[in-house]
mmCIF file of N, CA and C in Angstrom:
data_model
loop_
_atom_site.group_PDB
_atom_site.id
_atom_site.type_symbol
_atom_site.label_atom_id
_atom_site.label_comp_id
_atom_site.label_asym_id
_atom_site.label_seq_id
_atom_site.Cartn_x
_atom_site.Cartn_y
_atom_site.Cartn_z
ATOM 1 N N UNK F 254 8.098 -24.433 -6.223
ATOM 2 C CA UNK F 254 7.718 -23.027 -6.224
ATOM 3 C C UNK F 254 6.225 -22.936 -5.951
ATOM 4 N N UNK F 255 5.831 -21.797 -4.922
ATOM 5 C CA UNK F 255 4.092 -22.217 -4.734
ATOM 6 C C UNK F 255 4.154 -20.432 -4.782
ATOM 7 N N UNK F 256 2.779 -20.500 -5.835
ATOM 8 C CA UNK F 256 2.375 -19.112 -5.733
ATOM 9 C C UNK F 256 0.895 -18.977 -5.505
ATOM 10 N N UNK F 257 0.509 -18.397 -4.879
ATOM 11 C CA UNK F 257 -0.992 -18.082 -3.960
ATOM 12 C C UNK F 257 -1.626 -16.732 -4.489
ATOM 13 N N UNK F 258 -2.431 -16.740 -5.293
ATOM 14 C CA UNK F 258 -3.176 -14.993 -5.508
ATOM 15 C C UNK F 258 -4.730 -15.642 -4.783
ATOM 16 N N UNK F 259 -5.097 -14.196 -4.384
ATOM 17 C CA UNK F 259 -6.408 -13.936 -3.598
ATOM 18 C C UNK F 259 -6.881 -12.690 -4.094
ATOM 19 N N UNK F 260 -8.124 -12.843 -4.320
ATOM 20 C CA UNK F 260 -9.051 -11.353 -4.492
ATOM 21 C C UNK F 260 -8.546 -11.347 -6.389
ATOM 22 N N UNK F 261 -8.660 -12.373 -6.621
ATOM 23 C CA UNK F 261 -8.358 -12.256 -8.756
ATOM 24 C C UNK F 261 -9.977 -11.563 -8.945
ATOM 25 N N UNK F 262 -9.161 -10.816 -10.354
ATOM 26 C CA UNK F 262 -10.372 -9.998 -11.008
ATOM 27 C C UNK F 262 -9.550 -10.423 -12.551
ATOM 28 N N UNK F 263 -10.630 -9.492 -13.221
ATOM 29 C CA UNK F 263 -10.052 -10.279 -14.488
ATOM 30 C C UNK F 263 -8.742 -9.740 -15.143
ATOM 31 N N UNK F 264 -7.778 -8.898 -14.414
ATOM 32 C CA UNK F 264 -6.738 -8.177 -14.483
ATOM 33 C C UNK F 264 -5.679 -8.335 -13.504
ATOM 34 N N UNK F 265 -6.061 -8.418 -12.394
ATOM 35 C CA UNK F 265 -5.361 -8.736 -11.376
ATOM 36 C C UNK F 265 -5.678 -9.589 -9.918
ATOM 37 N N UNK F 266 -4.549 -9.566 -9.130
ATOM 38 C CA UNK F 266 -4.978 -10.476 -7.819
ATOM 39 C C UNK F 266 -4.365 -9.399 -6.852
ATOM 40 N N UNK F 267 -5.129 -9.118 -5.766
ATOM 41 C CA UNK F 267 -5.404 -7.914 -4.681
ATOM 42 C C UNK F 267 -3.885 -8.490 -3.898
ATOM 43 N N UNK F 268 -3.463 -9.979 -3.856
ATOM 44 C CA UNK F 268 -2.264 -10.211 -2.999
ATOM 45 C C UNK F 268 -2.391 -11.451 -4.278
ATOM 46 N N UNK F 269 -0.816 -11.534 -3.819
ATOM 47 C CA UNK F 269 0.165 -12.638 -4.284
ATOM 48 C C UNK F 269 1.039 -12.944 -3.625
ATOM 49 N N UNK F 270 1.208 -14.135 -3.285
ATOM 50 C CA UNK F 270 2.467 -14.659 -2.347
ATOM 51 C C UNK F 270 2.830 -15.747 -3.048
ATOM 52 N N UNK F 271 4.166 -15.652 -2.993
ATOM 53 C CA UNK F 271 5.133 -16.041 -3.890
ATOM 54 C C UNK F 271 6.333 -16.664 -3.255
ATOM 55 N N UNK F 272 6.225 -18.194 -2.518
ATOM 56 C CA UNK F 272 7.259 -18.712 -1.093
ATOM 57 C C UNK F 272 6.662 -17.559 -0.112
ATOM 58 N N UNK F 273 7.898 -16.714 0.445
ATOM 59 C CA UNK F 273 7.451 -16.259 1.793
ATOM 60 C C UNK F 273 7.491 -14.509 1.289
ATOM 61 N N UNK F 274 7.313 -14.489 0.241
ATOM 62 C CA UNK F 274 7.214 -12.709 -0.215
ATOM 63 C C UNK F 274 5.667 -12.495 -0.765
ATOM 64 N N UNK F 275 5.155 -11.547 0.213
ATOM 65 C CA UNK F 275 3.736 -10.976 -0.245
ATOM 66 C C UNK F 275 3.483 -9.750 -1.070
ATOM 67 N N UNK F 276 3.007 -9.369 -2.427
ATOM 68 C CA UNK F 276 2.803 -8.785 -3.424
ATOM 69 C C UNK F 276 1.501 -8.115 -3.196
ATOM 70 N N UNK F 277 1.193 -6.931 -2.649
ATOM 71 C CA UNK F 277 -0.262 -6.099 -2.883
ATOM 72 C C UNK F 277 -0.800 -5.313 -4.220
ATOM 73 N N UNK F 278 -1.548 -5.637 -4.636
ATOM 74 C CA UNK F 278 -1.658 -4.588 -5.717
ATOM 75 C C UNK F 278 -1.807 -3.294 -5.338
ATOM 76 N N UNK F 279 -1.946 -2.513 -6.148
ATOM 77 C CA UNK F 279 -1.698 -0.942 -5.754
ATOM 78 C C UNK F 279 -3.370 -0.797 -5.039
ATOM 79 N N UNK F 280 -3.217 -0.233 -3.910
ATOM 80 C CA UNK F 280 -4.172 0.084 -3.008
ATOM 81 C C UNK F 280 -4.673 1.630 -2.963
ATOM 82 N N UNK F 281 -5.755 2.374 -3.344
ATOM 83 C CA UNK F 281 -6.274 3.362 -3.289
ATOM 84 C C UNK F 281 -7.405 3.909 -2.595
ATOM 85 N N UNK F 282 -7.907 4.688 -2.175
ATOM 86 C CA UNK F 282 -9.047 5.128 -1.442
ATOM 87 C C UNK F 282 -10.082 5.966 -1.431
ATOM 88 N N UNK F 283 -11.208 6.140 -1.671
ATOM 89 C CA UNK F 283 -12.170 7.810 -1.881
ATOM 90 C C UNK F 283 -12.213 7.904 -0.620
ATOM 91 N N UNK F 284 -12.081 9.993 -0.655
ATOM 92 C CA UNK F 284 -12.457 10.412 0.309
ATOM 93 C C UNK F 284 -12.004 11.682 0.648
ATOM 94 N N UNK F 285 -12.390 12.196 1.346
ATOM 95 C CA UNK F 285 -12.506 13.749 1.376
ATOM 96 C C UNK F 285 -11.278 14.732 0.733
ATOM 97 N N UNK F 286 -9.584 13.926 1.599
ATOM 98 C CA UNK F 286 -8.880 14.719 1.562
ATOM 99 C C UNK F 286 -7.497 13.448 1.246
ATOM 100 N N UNK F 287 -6.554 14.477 1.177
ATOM 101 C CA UNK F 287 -5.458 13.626 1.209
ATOM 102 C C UNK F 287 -4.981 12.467 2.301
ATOM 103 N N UNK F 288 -5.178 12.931 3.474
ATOM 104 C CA UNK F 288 -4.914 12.085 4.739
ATOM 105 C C UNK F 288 -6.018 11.189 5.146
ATOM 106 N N UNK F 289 -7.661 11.640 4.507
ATOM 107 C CA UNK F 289 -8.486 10.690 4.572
ATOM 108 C C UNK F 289 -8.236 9.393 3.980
ATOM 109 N N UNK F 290 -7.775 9.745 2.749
ATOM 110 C CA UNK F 290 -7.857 8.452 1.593
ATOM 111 C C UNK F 290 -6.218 7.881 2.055
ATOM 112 N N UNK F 291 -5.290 8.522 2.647
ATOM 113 C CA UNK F 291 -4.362 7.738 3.341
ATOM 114 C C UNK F 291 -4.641 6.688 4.289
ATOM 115 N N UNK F 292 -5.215 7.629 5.135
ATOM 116 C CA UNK F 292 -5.431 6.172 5.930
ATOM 117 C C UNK F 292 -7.074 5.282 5.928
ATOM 118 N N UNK F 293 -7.387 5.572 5.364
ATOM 119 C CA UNK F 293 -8.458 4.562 4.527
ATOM 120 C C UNK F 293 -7.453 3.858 4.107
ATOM 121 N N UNK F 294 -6.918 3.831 2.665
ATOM 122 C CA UNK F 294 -5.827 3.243 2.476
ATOM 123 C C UNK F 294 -4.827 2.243 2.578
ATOM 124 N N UNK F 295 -4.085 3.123 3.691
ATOM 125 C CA UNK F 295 -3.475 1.985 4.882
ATOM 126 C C UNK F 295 -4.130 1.541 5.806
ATOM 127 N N UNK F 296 -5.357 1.449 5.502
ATOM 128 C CA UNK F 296 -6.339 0.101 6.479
ATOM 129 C C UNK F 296 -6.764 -0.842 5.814
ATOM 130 N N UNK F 297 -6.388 -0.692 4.658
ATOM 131 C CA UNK F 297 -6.959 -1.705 3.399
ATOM 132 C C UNK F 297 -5.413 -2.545 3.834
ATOM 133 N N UNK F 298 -4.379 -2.196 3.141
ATOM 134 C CA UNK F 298 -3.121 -2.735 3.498
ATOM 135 C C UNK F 298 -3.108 -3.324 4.715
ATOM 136 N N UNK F 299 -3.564 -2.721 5.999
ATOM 137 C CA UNK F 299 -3.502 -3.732 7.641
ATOM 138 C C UNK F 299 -4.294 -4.848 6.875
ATOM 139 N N UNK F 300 -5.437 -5.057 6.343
ATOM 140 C CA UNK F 300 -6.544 -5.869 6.263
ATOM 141 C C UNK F 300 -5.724 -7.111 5.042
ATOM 142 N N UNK F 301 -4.898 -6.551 4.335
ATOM 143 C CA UNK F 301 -4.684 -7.706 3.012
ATOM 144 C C UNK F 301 -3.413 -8.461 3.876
ATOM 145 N N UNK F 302 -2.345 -7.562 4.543
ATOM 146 C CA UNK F 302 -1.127 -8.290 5.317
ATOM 147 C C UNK F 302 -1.876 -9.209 6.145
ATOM 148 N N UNK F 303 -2.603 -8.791 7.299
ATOM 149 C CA UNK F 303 -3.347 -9.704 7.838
ATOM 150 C C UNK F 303 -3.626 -11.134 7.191
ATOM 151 N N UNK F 304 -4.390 -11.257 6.016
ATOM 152 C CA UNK F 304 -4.951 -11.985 5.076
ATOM 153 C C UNK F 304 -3.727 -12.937 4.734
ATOM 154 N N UNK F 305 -3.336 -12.318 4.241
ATOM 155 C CA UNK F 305 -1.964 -13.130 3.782
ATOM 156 C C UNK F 305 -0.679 -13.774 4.836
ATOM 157 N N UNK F 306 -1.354 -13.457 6.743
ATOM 158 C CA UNK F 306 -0.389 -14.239 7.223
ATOM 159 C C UNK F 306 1.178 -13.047 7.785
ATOM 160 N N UNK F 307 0.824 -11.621 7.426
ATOM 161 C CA UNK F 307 1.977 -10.662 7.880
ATOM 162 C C UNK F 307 1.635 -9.270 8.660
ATOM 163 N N UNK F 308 1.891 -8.716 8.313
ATOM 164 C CA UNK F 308 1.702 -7.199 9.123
ATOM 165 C C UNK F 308 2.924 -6.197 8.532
ATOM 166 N N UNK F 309 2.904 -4.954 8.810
ATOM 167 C CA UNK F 309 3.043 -3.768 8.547
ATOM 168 C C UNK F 309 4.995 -4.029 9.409
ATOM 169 N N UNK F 310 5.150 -4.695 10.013
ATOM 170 C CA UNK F 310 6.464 -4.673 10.780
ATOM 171 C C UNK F 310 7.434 -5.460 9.569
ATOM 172 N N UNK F 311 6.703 -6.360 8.927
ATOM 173 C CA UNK F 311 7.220 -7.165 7.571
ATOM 174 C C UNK F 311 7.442 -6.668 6.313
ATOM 175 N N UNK F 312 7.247 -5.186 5.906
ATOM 176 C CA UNK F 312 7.215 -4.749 5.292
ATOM 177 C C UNK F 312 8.536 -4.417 4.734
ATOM 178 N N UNK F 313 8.603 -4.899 3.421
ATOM 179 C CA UNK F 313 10.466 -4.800 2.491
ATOM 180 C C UNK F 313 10.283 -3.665 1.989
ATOM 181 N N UNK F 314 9.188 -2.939 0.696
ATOM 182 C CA UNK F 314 8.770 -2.143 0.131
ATOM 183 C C UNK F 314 7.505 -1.532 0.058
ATOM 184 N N UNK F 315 7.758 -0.284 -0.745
ATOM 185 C CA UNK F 315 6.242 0.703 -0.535
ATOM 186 C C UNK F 315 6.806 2.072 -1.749
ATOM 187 N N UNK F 316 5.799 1.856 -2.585
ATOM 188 C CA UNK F 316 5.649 2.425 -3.804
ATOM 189 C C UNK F 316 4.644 2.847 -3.265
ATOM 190 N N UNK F 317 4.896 4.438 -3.152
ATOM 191 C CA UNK F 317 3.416 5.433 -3.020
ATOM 192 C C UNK F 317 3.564 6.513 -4.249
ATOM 193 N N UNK F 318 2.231 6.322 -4.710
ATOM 194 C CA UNK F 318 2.075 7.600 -5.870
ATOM 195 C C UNK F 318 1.149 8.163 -5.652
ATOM 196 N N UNK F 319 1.451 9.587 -5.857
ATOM 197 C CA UNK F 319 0.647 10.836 -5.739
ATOM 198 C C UNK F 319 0.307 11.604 -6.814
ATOM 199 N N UNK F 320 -0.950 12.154 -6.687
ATOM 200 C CA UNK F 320 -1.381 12.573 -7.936
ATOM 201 C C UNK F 320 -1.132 13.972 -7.868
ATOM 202 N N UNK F 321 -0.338 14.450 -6.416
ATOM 203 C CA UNK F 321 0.265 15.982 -7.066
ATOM 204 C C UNK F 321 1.018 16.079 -5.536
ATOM 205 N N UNK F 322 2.467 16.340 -5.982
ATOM 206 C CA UNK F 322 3.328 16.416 -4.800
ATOM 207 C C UNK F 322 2.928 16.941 -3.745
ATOM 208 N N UNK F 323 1.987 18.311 -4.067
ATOM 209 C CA UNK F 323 1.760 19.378 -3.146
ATOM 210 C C UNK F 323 1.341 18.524 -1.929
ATOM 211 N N UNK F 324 0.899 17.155 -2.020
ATOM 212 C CA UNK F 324 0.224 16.421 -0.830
ATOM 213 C C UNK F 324 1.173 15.491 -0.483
ATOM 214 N N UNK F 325 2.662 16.358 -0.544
ATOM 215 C CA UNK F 325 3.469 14.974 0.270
ATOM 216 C C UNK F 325 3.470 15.414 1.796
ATOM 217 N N UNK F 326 4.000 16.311 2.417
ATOM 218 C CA UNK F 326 3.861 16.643 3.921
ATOM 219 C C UNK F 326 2.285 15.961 4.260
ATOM 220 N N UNK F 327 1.505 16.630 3.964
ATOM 221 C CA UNK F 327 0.108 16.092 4.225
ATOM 222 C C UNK F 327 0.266 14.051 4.617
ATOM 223 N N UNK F 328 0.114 13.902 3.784
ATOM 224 C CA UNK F 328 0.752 12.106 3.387
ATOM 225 C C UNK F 328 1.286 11.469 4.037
ATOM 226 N N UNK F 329 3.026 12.254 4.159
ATOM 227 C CA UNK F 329 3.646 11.760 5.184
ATOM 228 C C UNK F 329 3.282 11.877 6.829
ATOM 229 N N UNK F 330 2.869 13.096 7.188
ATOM 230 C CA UNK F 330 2.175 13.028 8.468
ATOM 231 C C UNK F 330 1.456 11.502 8.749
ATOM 232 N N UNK F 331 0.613 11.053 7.735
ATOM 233 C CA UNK F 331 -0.494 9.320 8.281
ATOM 234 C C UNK F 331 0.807 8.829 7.891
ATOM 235 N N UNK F 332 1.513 8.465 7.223
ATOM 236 C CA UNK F 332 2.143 7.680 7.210
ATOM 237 C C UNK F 332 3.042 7.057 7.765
ATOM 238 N N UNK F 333 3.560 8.174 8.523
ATOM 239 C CA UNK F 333 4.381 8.390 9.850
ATOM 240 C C UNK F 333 3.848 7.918 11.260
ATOM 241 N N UNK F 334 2.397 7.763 11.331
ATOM 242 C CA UNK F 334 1.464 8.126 12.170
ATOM 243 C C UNK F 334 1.621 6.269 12.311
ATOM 244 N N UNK F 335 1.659 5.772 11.023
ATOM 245 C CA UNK F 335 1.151 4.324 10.752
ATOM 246 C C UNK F 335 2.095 3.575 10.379
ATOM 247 N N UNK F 336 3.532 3.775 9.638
ATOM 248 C CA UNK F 336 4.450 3.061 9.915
ATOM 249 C C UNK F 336 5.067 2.493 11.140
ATOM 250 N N UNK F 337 5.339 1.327 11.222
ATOM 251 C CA UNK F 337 5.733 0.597 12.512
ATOM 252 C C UNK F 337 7.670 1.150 12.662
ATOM 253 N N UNK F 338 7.963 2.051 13.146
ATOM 254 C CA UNK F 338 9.099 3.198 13.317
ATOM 255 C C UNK F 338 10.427 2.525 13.695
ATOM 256 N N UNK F 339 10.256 1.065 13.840
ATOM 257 C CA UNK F 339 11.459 -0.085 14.042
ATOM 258 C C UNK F 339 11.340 -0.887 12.785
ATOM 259 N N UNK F 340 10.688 -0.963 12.032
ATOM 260 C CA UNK F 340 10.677 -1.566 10.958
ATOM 261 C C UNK F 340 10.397 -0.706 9.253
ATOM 262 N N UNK F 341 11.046 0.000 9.231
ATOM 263 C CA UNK F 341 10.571 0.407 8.067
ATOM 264 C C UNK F 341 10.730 0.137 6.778
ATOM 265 N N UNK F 342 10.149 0.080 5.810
ATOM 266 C CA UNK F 342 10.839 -0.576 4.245
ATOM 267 C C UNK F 342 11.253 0.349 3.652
ATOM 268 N N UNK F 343 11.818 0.038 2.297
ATOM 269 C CA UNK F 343 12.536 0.824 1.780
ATOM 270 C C UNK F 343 11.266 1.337 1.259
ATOM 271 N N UNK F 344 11.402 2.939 0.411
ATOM 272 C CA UNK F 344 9.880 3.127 0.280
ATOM 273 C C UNK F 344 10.789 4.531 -1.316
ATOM 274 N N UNK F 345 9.742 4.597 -1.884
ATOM 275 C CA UNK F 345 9.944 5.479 -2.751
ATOM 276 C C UNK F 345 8.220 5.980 -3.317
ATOM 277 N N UNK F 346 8.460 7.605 -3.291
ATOM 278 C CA UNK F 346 6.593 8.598 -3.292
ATOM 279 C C UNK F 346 7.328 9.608 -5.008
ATOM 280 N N UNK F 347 6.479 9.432 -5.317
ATOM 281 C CA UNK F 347 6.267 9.727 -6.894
ATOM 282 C C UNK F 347 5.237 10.182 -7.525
ATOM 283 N N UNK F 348 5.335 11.295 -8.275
ATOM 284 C CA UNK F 348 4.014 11.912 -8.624
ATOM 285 C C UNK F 348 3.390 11.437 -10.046
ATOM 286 N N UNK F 349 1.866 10.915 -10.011
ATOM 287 C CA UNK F 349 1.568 10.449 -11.461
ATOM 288 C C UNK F 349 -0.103 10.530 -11.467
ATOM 289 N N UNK F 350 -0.170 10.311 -12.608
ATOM 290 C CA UNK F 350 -1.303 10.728 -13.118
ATOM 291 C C UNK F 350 -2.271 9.425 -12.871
ATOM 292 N N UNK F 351 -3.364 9.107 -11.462
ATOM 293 C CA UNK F 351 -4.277 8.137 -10.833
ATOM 294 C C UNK F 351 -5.377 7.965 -11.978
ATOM 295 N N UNK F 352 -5.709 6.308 -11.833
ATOM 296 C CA UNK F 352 -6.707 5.813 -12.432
ATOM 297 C C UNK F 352 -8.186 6.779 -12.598
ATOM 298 N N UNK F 353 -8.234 7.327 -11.156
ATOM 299 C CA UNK F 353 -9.543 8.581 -11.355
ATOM 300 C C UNK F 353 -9.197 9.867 -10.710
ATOM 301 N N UNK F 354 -9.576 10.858 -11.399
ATOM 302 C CA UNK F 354 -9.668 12.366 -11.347
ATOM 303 C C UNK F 354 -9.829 12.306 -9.367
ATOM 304 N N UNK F 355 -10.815 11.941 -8.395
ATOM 305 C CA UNK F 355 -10.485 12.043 -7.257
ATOM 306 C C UNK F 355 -9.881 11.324 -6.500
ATOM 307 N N UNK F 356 -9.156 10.294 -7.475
ATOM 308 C CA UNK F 356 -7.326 9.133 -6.654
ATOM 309 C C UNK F 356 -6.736 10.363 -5.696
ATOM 310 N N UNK F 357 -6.347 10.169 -4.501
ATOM 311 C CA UNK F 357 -5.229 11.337 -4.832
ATOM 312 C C UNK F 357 -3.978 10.752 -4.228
ATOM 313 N N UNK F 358 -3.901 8.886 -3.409
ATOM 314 C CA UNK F 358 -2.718 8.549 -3.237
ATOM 315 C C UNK F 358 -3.002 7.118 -3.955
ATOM 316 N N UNK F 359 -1.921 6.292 -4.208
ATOM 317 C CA UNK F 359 -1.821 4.851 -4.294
ATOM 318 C C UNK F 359 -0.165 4.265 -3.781
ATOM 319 N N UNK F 360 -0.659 3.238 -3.021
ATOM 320 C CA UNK F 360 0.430 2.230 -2.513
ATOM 321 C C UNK F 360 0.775 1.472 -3.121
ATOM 322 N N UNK F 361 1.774 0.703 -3.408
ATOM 323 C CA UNK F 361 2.296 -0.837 -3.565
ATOM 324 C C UNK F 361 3.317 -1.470 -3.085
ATOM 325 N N UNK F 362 2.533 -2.321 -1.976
ATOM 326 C CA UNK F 362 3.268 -3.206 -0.791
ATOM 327 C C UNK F 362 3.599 -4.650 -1.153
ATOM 328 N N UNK F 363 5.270 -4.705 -0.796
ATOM 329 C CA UNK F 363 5.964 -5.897 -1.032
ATOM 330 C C UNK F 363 6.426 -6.018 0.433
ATOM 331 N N UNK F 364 5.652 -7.701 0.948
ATOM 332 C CA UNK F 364 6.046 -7.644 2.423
ATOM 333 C C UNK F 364 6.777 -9.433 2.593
ATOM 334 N N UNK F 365 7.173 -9.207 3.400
ATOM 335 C CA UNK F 365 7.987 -10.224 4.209
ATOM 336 C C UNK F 365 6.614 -11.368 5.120
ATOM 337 N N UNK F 366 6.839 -13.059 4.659
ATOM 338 C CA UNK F 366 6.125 -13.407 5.424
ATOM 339 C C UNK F 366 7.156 -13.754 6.498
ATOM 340 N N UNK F 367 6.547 -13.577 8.286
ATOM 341 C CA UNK F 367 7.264 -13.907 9.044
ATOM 342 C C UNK F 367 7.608 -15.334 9.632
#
């Protein structure tokens, strides 16, 4: 069994790969608006798959939480924009209460190494 974390803090590791399954921690962003800090966001995610050897087409899962539904259309527009549209994971968006008052999305990506 070989398990690989990168980016450890004293709580967590930014990726974990675990055999050929990659683990992101929940990914967040500042910034103006809802679709800003989206795809800020999901450029952090291009940058850790990369890292770890995968990409956005490898993608099994995607835990997105929102800190107030009203910003799901908003959301989904980048997300749509940035999902690879032949590969999509299973995905589930949920509303909750973010680490800081201006969070207003967070991810958590479980990807496929290829």
């Amino acid at each position: 069994m070989s398990i690989t974390r990168k980016h450890l803090s004293a709580r967590s590791s930014a990726i974990v790969i675990h055999n050929d399954t990659i683990y992101l921690s929940g990914q967040v962003a500042e910034g103006a608006d809802i679709q800003e800090q989206t795809k800020i966001m999901l450029g952090k995610v291009d940058k850790l798959l990369e890292e770890a050897g995968s990409s956005k087409s490898h993608l099994l899962q995607a835990v997105i939480w929102l800190s107030t539904m009203e910003n799901f259309a908003a959301m989904n527009e980048v997300w749509n924009a940035w999902i690879d549209p032949e590969n999509p994971p299973a995905r589930a968006c949920g509303e909750a209460k973010l680490a800081r008052d201006e969070l207003l999305v967070e991810v958590i990506i479980t990807a496929a190494k290829p």
